[in-house]
Amino acid sequence: MKIHEHQAREIFKKYRLPVPDSGVATTPEEAEKIAADIGGQVVVKAQVLVGGRGKAGGVKLADNPADARKKAEQILALTIKGLPVEKVMVAKAVDIEKEYYIGITLDRDRKQHVVIASPAGGVDIEKVAEETPEKIGKIWIDPAFGLHPYQIRKMLFGVGFEPNVAPKAAGILQNLYKLTLDLDCSLVEVNPLVLTKDGKVAAIDAKINFDDNGLFRHPELKEMKESEDTDPIEREAHARGLTYVRLDGGNVGIIGNGAGLVMATMDEVKRAGRGIATPANFLDIGGGARAEVVKDSLEVVLSDPNVEAILINVFGGITRCDEVAKGLLEAIEGIELKVPVTIRLSGTNEKEGRDILQGSPLDAVGSLDEAAEKIVGWMTEKSSV
Ligand code: GDP
Ligand code: MN
């Protein structure tokens, strides 16, 4: 899970990291007010869940509150790497003498956390890593031994941190390591950590990614979750807890129970479709086929304007087909099925299941071949009118 910079800054503050004052705004007027409260020069920054905001025009300095309003207006109109900017952060600007990079992430090959630091931080850190890897220092942390100040200092000095910066950066890294362990982070990054003209060290960017598998231990973090999806239908599907992927250029909604079954169904529609029927999405409802989940699934798939027909493929194993059929009838109550729907229902009690669906708008068949042929028939009819 990713969080915004302004949220990461709040966490940084709890761990005593030197973070300039800031506030979040959704309108230029709010940004102006925050700038007035902070006073002096501020920096206005797009809050989107991707890096490279500076290069995309999403980070701008402002000299006074009116200027901050203007810059916020410009930034709020941007779309950065497909993400519309909905919020900006307004922070006290610092006078930068030099930019550094520090971060901690998990090295999965070594099964250890790794501390990474460079005296050549800032927006071009990728280039530094590629062209001058000797400017990047690393230490791997033995979890039993922990991370000790002398280890960090040795690495920082080795890679070129100056004596006035290294001890402060070392202290910050120790707190970042504590944060990483406390909150099950997969990445914590400060790029840039800066030395200011008046000799202070400050963290002016903040990035934290959490390991999703550890989130259950931190219920307070779930509130920070925001959608990372750019497609509005995918966003809605994921908000409803569905495993859904939208595909470009398709016209047949695909729903099934089990990822393998759904993929096989997509292949079959593509094969039988001969170019006139192609999968519009992947949607796995998992085991069971509960009415509520089927209903959510149908609503999501129907909300895609490209979908002209739907194929549901359910194999009734532990959940018997008659139960699945009852669930389906319950699910379609109150839904307007704007497009024809065929369902391949097979497995335990399949005949009973299909009998239950007789006379309903769901066209039940016993094999995937038949279901695919139905879809192709509908599409052919449609394209010939
Ligand atoms: P990113 O491009 O998404 O990583 O956004 P950053 O927060 O790292 O900002 C990009 C760049 O903007 C930084 O590397 C700095 O050079 C510059 N910048 C950010 N905040 C300030 C500030 O307070 N003062 C000055 N002078 N520059 C800043
Ligand atoms: Mn940055």
Short mmCIF file of C-alpha atoms and ligand atoms in Angstrom, two decimals:
data_model
loop_
_atom_site.label_atom_id
_atom_site.label_comp_id
_atom_site.label_asym_id
_atom_site.label_seq_id
_atom_site.Cartn_x
_atom_site.Cartn_y
_atom_site.Cartn_z
CA MET A 1 0.00 0.00 0.00
CA LYS A 2 1.23 3.43 -0.94
CA ILE A 3 0.40 6.62 0.90
CA HIS A 4 0.72 10.27 0.00
CA GLU A 5 3.70 12.39 0.92
CA HIS A 6 1.68 14.48 3.37
CA GLN A 7 0.58 11.30 5.17
CA ALA A 8 4.14 9.96 5.23
CA ARG A 9 5.26 13.30 6.70
CA GLU A 10 2.85 12.87 9.61
CA ILE A 11 4.41 9.50 10.34
CA PHE A 12 7.92 10.94 9.94
CA LYS A 13 7.12 13.57 12.57
CA LYS A 14 6.14 10.89 15.08
CA TYR A 15 9.58 9.38 14.56
CA ARG A 16 11.25 12.75 15.20
CA LEU A 17 12.42 13.30 11.66
CA PRO A 18 13.14 16.93 10.73
CA VAL A 19 10.16 17.78 8.50
CA PRO A 20 9.20 21.36 7.56
CA ASP A 21 5.68 22.55 8.52
CA SER A 22 2.96 21.86 6.00
CA GLY A 23 -0.76 21.52 5.29
CA VAL A 24 -2.94 19.91 2.61
CA ALA A 25 -5.34 21.72 0.28
CA THR A 26 -7.89 20.69 -2.31
CA THR A 27 -8.51 24.23 -3.62
CA PRO A 28 -6.26 27.18 -4.51
CA GLU A 29 -7.95 29.23 -1.73
CA GLU A 30 -7.09 26.66 0.91
CA ALA A 31 -3.52 26.61 -0.38
CA GLU A 32 -3.36 30.40 -0.04
CA LYS A 33 -4.57 30.21 3.55
CA ILE A 34 -2.03 27.54 4.51
CA ALA A 35 0.74 29.59 2.89
CA ALA A 36 -0.35 32.63 4.93
CA ASP A 37 -0.31 30.59 8.16
CA ILE A 38 3.14 29.18 7.42
CA GLY A 39 4.56 32.50 6.28
CA GLY A 40 7.47 33.25 3.95
CA GLN A 41 8.34 31.23 0.91
CA VAL A 42 6.47 27.93 0.48
CA VAL A 43 6.61 24.98 -1.87
CA VAL A 44 3.37 23.70 -3.43
CA LYS A 45 3.46 19.98 -4.25
CA ALA A 46 1.07 17.66 -6.08
CA GLN A 47 -0.13 14.78 -3.90
CA VAL A 48 -0.27 11.81 -6.25
CA LEU A 49 0.89 8.25 -5.66
CA VAL A 50 3.73 8.37 -8.20
CA GLY A 51 7.27 9.74 -8.17
CA GLY A 52 8.77 12.26 -10.55
CA ARG A 53 6.36 15.03 -9.65
CA GLY A 54 9.10 17.66 -9.83
CA LYS A 55 9.88 16.86 -13.47
CA ALA A 56 6.16 16.80 -14.33
CA GLY A 57 5.67 20.35 -13.04
CA GLY A 58 4.00 19.17 -9.85
CA VAL A 59 6.42 20.91 -7.44
CA LYS A 60 6.59 24.72 -7.47
CA LEU A 61 8.00 27.38 -5.17
CA ALA A 62 5.77 30.33 -4.22
CA ASP A 63 6.94 33.63 -2.76
CA ASN A 64 3.76 34.68 -0.99
CA PRO A 65 0.19 33.46 -0.30
CA ALA A 66 -1.25 34.89 -3.53
CA ASP A 67 1.51 33.21 -5.49
CA ALA A 68 0.81 29.94 -3.65
CA ARG A 69 -2.82 30.17 -4.75
CA LYS A 70 -1.71 30.64 -8.36
CA LYS A 71 0.74 27.73 -8.22
CA ALA A 72 -1.86 25.50 -6.53
CA GLU A 73 -4.32 26.31 -9.30
CA GLN A 74 -1.77 25.28 -11.94
CA ILE A 75 -0.83 22.07 -10.14
CA LEU A 76 -4.44 21.06 -9.38
CA ALA A 77 -5.10 21.19 -13.14
CA LEU A 78 -2.35 18.65 -13.89
CA THR A 79 -2.57 14.95 -14.59
CA ILE A 80 0.69 13.24 -13.63
CA LYS A 81 1.38 9.80 -15.14
CA GLY A 82 -2.35 9.29 -15.60
CA LEU A 83 -3.32 10.47 -12.13
CA PRO A 84 -5.35 13.68 -11.81
CA VAL A 85 -4.01 15.91 -9.03
CA GLU A 86 -6.76 16.24 -6.44
CA LYS A 87 -4.71 17.61 -3.54
CA VAL A 88 -1.66 19.72 -3.05
CA MET A 89 0.60 20.01 -0.05
CA VAL A 90 1.84 23.45 0.93
CA ALA A 91 5.06 23.30 2.94
CA LYS A 92 7.54 25.77 4.32
CA ALA A 93 10.26 26.08 1.67
CA VAL A 94 13.86 25.50 2.57
CA ASP A 95 16.98 27.04 1.05
CA ILE A 96 18.84 24.09 -0.33
CA GLU A 97 22.62 23.81 -0.17
CA LYS A 98 22.81 20.15 -1.25
CA GLU A 99 20.47 17.20 -1.87
CA TYR A 100 21.04 13.64 -0.58
CA TYR A 101 19.22 10.34 -0.90
CA ILE A 102 18.48 7.94 1.96
CA GLY A 103 16.15 4.97 2.07
CA ILE A 104 15.49 1.52 3.49
CA THR A 105 13.89 -1.29 1.59
CA LEU A 106 13.64 -5.05 1.70
CA ASP A 107 16.20 -7.03 -0.29
CA ARG A 108 14.19 -10.16 -1.04
CA ASP A 109 17.18 -12.08 -2.40
CA ARG A 110 19.17 -11.61 0.78
CA LYS A 111 16.08 -11.72 3.00
CA GLN A 112 17.34 -8.63 4.79
CA HIS A 113 16.57 -4.95 4.93
CA VAL A 114 19.03 -2.80 3.05
CA VAL A 115 19.93 0.79 3.83
CA ILE A 116 20.70 2.85 0.72
CA ALA A 117 22.29 6.31 0.73
CA SER A 118 23.82 8.73 -1.74
CA PRO A 119 25.30 12.22 -1.54
CA ALA A 120 23.91 12.80 -5.06
CA GLY A 121 20.20 12.74 -4.25
CA GLY A 122 17.33 14.62 -5.86
CA VAL A 123 15.31 14.15 -8.98
CA ASP A 124 18.06 12.34 -10.92
CA ILE A 125 18.80 9.52 -8.50
CA GLU A 126 17.95 6.86 -11.15
CA LYS A 127 20.59 8.35 -13.43
CA VAL A 128 23.12 8.37 -10.58
CA ALA A 129 22.43 4.68 -9.90
CA GLU A 130 22.95 3.87 -13.57
CA GLU A 131 25.91 6.05 -14.46
CA THR A 132 27.82 6.42 -11.20
CA PRO A 133 26.89 3.49 -8.97
CA GLU A 134 29.94 4.20 -6.80
CA LYS A 135 27.99 7.20 -5.45
CA ILE A 136 25.46 4.86 -3.88
CA GLY A 137 26.24 3.16 -0.58
CA LYS A 138 24.45 0.15 0.90
CA ILE A 139 24.42 -1.83 4.10
CA TRP A 140 22.40 -4.93 4.73
CA ILE A 141 20.91 -5.29 8.19
CA ASP A 142 21.23 -8.51 10.14
CA PRO A 143 17.91 -8.54 12.02
CA ALA A 144 19.43 -10.20 15.07
CA PHE A 145 22.27 -7.69 15.27
CA GLY A 146 20.22 -4.63 14.39
CA LEU A 147 21.45 -1.40 12.84
CA HIS A 148 24.14 0.41 14.80
CA PRO A 149 25.26 4.02 14.41
CA TYR A 150 28.88 3.14 13.62
CA GLN A 151 27.77 0.94 10.70
CA ILE A 152 25.73 3.71 9.17
CA ARG A 153 28.43 6.35 9.71
CA LYS A 154 31.05 4.12 8.10
CA MET A 155 28.86 3.65 5.04
CA LEU A 156 27.87 7.32 4.82
CA PHE A 157 31.45 8.57 5.08
CA GLY A 158 32.56 5.93 2.61
CA VAL A 159 30.14 7.14 -0.01
CA GLY A 160 30.93 10.82 0.47
CA PHE A 161 28.59 12.34 3.06
CA GLU A 162 30.28 15.35 4.65
CA PRO A 163 31.18 15.38 8.38
CA ASN A 164 28.49 18.00 9.10
CA VAL A 165 25.76 15.87 7.51
CA ALA A 166 26.73 12.22 8.15
CA PRO A 167 25.96 12.06 11.91
CA LYS A 168 22.54 13.68 11.40
CA ALA A 169 21.74 11.42 8.44
CA ALA A 170 22.80 8.44 10.56
CA GLY A 171 20.40 9.41 13.34
CA ILE A 172 17.60 9.83 10.82
CA LEU A 173 18.32 6.41 9.31
CA GLN A 174 18.11 4.77 12.72
CA ASN A 175 14.67 6.26 13.23
CA LEU A 176 13.67 5.21 9.73
CA TYR A 177 14.73 1.64 10.53
CA LYS A 178 12.58 1.68 13.65
CA LEU A 179 9.67 3.01 11.58
CA THR A 180 10.24 0.30 8.95
CA LEU A 181 10.03 -2.46 11.55
CA ASP A 182 7.19 -0.94 13.57
CA LEU A 183 4.92 -0.44 10.59
CA ASP A 184 5.98 -3.33 8.31
CA CYS A 185 7.18 -1.06 5.52
CA SER A 186 8.44 -2.41 2.24
CA LEU A 187 10.05 0.93 1.42
CA VAL A 188 10.87 4.12 3.28
CA GLU A 189 12.59 6.82 1.27
CA VAL A 190 13.69 10.42 1.71
CA ASN A 191 14.67 11.94 -1.62
CA PRO A 192 15.91 14.49 -1.12
CA LEU A 193 17.21 14.79 2.39
CA VAL A 194 18.75 18.26 2.26
CA LEU A 195 21.41 20.33 3.88
CA THR A 196 20.00 23.84 4.15
CA LYS A 197 21.98 27.03 3.62
CA ASP A 198 21.86 27.62 7.38
CA GLY A 199 23.44 24.24 8.09
CA LYS A 200 20.37 22.21 9.08
CA VAL A 201 19.31 18.85 7.74
CA ALA A 202 15.68 18.41 6.62
CA ALA A 203 13.56 15.71 4.98
CA ILE A 204 11.69 17.49 2.19
CA ASP A 205 10.21 14.48 0.43
CA ALA A 206 8.69 11.46 2.15
CA LYS A 207 7.75 8.12 0.71
CA ILE A 208 6.43 5.09 2.59
CA ASN A 209 5.12 1.83 1.10
CA PHE A 210 3.59 -0.71 3.47
CA ASP A 211 3.69 -4.46 3.06
CA ASP A 212 0.02 -5.35 2.46
CA ASN A 213 0.50 -8.65 4.25
CA GLY A 214 1.35 -6.79 7.45
CA LEU A 215 -1.57 -4.37 7.28
CA PHE A 216 -3.81 -6.43 9.53
CA ARG A 217 -1.42 -5.56 12.35
CA HIS A 218 -1.96 -1.85 11.78
CA PRO A 219 -5.67 -1.12 11.54
CA GLU A 220 -4.94 2.60 11.94
CA LEU A 221 -3.10 2.61 8.61
CA LYS A 222 -6.02 1.27 6.61
CA GLU A 223 -7.74 4.62 6.99
CA MET A 224 -4.94 6.12 4.93
CA LYS A 225 -5.67 3.87 2.01
CA GLU A 226 -6.57 5.60 -1.17
CA SER A 227 -7.16 4.14 -4.53
CA GLU A 228 -4.06 3.55 -6.64
CA ASP A 229 -6.22 2.77 -9.68
CA THR A 230 -6.49 5.07 -12.67
CA ASP A 231 -9.39 3.33 -14.39
CA PRO A 232 -12.69 4.39 -12.76
CA ILE A 233 -14.34 0.98 -13.26
CA GLU A 234 -11.34 -0.83 -11.79
CA ARG A 235 -11.40 1.60 -8.87
CA GLU A 236 -15.06 0.82 -8.21
CA ALA A 237 -14.49 -2.93 -8.58
CA HIS A 238 -11.58 -2.91 -6.16
CA ALA A 239 -13.53 -0.79 -3.70
CA ARG A 240 -16.12 -3.58 -3.72
CA GLY A 241 -13.38 -6.14 -3.08
CA LEU A 242 -13.55 -7.76 -6.53
CA THR A 243 -10.63 -9.20 -8.46
CA TYR A 244 -11.24 -7.33 -11.71
CA VAL A 245 -9.03 -6.25 -14.59
CA ARG A 246 -10.44 -4.20 -17.45
CA LEU A 247 -9.14 -4.92 -20.94
CA ASP A 248 -8.84 -2.62 -23.91
CA GLY A 249 -11.02 -3.11 -26.94
CA GLY A 250 -13.20 -6.00 -25.70
CA ASN A 251 -16.98 -6.34 -25.86
CA VAL A 252 -17.78 -9.45 -23.79
CA GLY A 253 -17.88 -9.26 -20.00
CA ILE A 254 -16.35 -12.37 -18.42
CA ILE A 255 -17.19 -13.54 -14.91
CA GLY A 256 -16.15 -16.84 -13.37
CA ASN A 257 -15.24 -18.61 -10.16
CA GLY A 258 -11.51 -19.23 -10.01
CA ALA A 259 -8.71 -17.39 -11.79
CA GLY A 260 -7.80 -20.35 -14.02
CA LEU A 261 -11.39 -20.85 -15.10
CA VAL A 262 -11.80 -17.16 -15.91
CA MET A 263 -8.62 -17.17 -18.00
CA ALA A 264 -9.72 -20.29 -19.88
CA THR A 265 -13.07 -18.60 -20.52
CA MET A 266 -11.34 -15.53 -21.92
CA ASP A 267 -9.25 -17.72 -24.23
CA GLU A 268 -12.32 -19.56 -25.45
CA VAL A 269 -14.28 -16.38 -26.14
CA LYS A 270 -11.33 -14.97 -28.02
CA ARG A 271 -10.93 -18.19 -30.05
CA ALA A 272 -14.60 -18.72 -30.83
CA GLY A 273 -15.17 -14.99 -31.28
CA ARG A 274 -13.20 -14.76 -34.54
CA GLY A 275 -12.66 -11.07 -33.99
CA ILE A 276 -16.28 -10.10 -33.37
CA ALA A 277 -16.36 -11.22 -29.73
CA THR A 278 -13.39 -10.42 -27.47
CA PRO A 279 -13.07 -10.37 -23.65
CA ALA A 280 -13.70 -6.95 -22.08
CA ASN A 281 -12.47 -7.90 -18.64
CA PHE A 282 -11.26 -10.52 -16.19
CA LEU A 283 -13.44 -10.97 -13.11
CA ASP A 284 -12.89 -13.77 -10.62
CA ILE A 285 -15.65 -14.13 -8.02
CA GLY A 286 -13.70 -16.80 -6.16
CA GLY A 287 -15.34 -19.78 -4.52
CA GLY A 288 -18.97 -19.93 -3.43
CA ALA A 289 -20.67 -17.46 -5.79
CA ARG A 290 -22.58 -15.65 -3.07
CA ALA A 291 -25.50 -13.55 -4.33
CA GLU A 292 -23.98 -10.33 -3.04
CA VAL A 293 -20.67 -10.91 -4.84
CA VAL A 294 -22.40 -11.92 -8.08
CA LYS A 295 -24.55 -8.81 -7.89
CA ASP A 296 -21.55 -6.54 -7.38
CA SER A 297 -19.79 -8.31 -10.24
CA LEU A 298 -22.68 -7.88 -12.66
CA GLU A 299 -23.08 -4.23 -11.73
CA VAL A 300 -19.39 -3.55 -12.30
CA VAL A 301 -19.27 -5.38 -15.64
CA LEU A 302 -22.51 -3.72 -16.80
CA SER A 303 -21.08 -0.30 -15.99
CA ASP A 304 -18.53 -0.78 -18.77
CA PRO A 305 -20.13 0.86 -21.84
CA ASN A 306 -18.11 -1.43 -24.16
CA VAL A 307 -19.75 -4.58 -22.84
CA GLU A 308 -22.37 -5.96 -25.28
CA ALA A 309 -22.84 -9.44 -23.78
CA ILE A 310 -21.79 -11.29 -20.64
CA LEU A 311 -20.55 -14.83 -20.15
CA ILE A 312 -20.63 -16.22 -16.62
CA ASN A 313 -18.73 -19.45 -16.15
CA VAL A 314 -19.34 -21.25 -12.86
CA PHE A 315 -18.16 -24.65 -11.87
CA GLY A 316 -20.13 -25.97 -8.93
CA GLY A 317 -17.83 -28.04 -6.79
CA ILE A 318 -18.19 -27.64 -3.07
CA THR A 319 -20.95 -25.10 -3.64
CA ARG A 320 -23.64 -27.05 -5.50
CA CYS A 321 -25.04 -25.69 -8.77
CA ASP A 322 -28.58 -25.42 -7.41
CA GLU A 323 -27.30 -23.17 -4.65
CA VAL A 324 -25.35 -21.14 -7.17
CA ALA A 325 -28.47 -20.81 -9.33
CA LYS A 326 -30.52 -19.54 -6.38
CA GLY A 327 -27.77 -17.06 -5.60
CA LEU A 328 -27.79 -15.87 -9.20
CA LEU A 329 -31.54 -15.30 -9.21
CA GLU A 330 -31.23 -13.32 -5.99
CA ALA A 331 -28.33 -11.36 -7.47
CA ILE A 332 -30.15 -10.21 -10.61
CA GLU A 333 -33.15 -8.94 -8.68
CA GLY A 334 -33.23 -5.20 -9.13
CA ILE A 335 -30.49 -5.17 -11.74
CA GLU A 336 -31.31 -4.04 -15.23
CA LEU A 337 -29.58 -6.51 -17.54
CA LYS A 338 -29.02 -4.25 -20.52
CA VAL A 339 -27.19 -6.95 -22.44
CA PRO A 340 -27.76 -10.69 -22.97
CA VAL A 341 -26.17 -12.95 -20.38
CA THR A 342 -25.30 -16.59 -20.79
CA ILE A 343 -24.13 -18.82 -17.99
CA ARG A 344 -22.30 -22.07 -18.20
CA LEU A 345 -23.20 -23.98 -15.09
CA SER A 346 -21.68 -27.38 -14.55
CA GLY A 347 -20.58 -29.61 -11.69
CA THR A 348 -22.50 -30.99 -8.72
CA ASN A 349 -26.31 -30.86 -9.26
CA GLU A 350 -25.87 -29.04 -12.55
CA LYS A 351 -29.19 -30.13 -14.02
CA GLU A 352 -31.09 -28.92 -10.95
CA GLY A 353 -29.20 -25.65 -11.18
CA ARG A 354 -30.03 -25.07 -14.83
CA ASP A 355 -33.69 -25.99 -14.16
CA ILE A 356 -33.88 -23.28 -11.53
CA LEU A 357 -32.66 -20.73 -14.09
CA GLN A 358 -35.26 -21.79 -16.69
CA GLY A 359 -37.39 -18.80 -17.66
CA SER A 360 -34.99 -16.29 -16.05
CA PRO A 361 -33.06 -13.77 -18.14
CA LEU A 362 -29.95 -15.89 -17.58
CA ASP A 363 -29.49 -18.25 -20.47
CA ALA A 364 -28.07 -21.38 -18.82
CA VAL A 365 -26.05 -23.96 -20.73
CA GLY A 366 -23.93 -26.95 -19.73
CA SER A 367 -20.69 -26.37 -21.59
CA LEU A 368 -18.31 -23.54 -22.29
CA ASP A 369 -18.47 -24.28 -26.04
CA GLU A 370 -22.20 -23.70 -26.03
CA ALA A 371 -21.88 -20.53 -24.00
CA ALA A 372 -19.23 -19.15 -26.35
CA GLU A 373 -21.34 -20.04 -29.39
CA LYS A 374 -24.30 -18.19 -27.88
CA ILE A 375 -22.17 -15.11 -27.38
CA VAL A 376 -20.85 -15.29 -30.93
CA GLY A 377 -24.42 -15.74 -32.23
CA TRP A 378 -25.59 -12.62 -30.40
CA MET A 379 -22.66 -10.59 -31.64
CA THR A 380 -23.14 -11.74 -35.23
CA GLU A 381 -26.81 -10.79 -35.06
CA LYS A 382 -25.87 -7.44 -33.63
CA SER A 383 -23.26 -6.66 -36.26
CA SER A 384 -25.60 -7.64 -39.10
CA VAL A 385 -28.41 -5.27 -38.07
P1 GDP B 1 9.51 14.32 -6.62
O1 GDP B 1 10.00 14.93 -7.89
O2 GDP B 1 8.16 13.69 -6.80
O3 GDP B 1 10.47 13.37 -6.03
O4 GDP B 1 9.29 15.53 -5.60
P2 GDP B 1 10.26 16.16 -4.49
O5 GDP B 1 9.51 16.41 -3.28
O6 GDP B 1 11.48 15.33 -4.32
O7 GDP B 1 10.66 17.55 -5.13
C1 GDP B 1 11.41 17.65 -6.32
C2 GDP B 1 12.48 18.70 -6.20
O8 GDP B 1 11.90 19.95 -5.91
C3 GDP B 1 13.47 18.47 -5.08
O9 GDP B 1 14.49 17.57 -5.45
C4 GDP B 1 13.99 19.87 -4.84
O10 GDP B 1 15.04 20.16 -5.73
C5 GDP B 1 12.79 20.74 -5.17
N1 GDP B 1 12.19 21.20 -3.91
C6 GDP B 1 11.28 20.55 -3.16
N2 GDP B 1 11.03 21.23 -2.02
C7 GDP B 1 11.80 22.34 -2.05
C8 GDP B 1 12.00 23.44 -1.16
O11 GDP B 1 11.42 23.55 -0.08
N3 GDP B 1 12.90 24.39 -1.55
C9 GDP B 1 13.58 24.31 -2.72
N4 GDP B 1 14.43 25.26 -3.03
N5 GDP B 1 13.41 23.29 -3.59
C10 GDP B 1 12.54 22.31 -3.26
MN MN B 2 11.57 13.21 -4.40
#
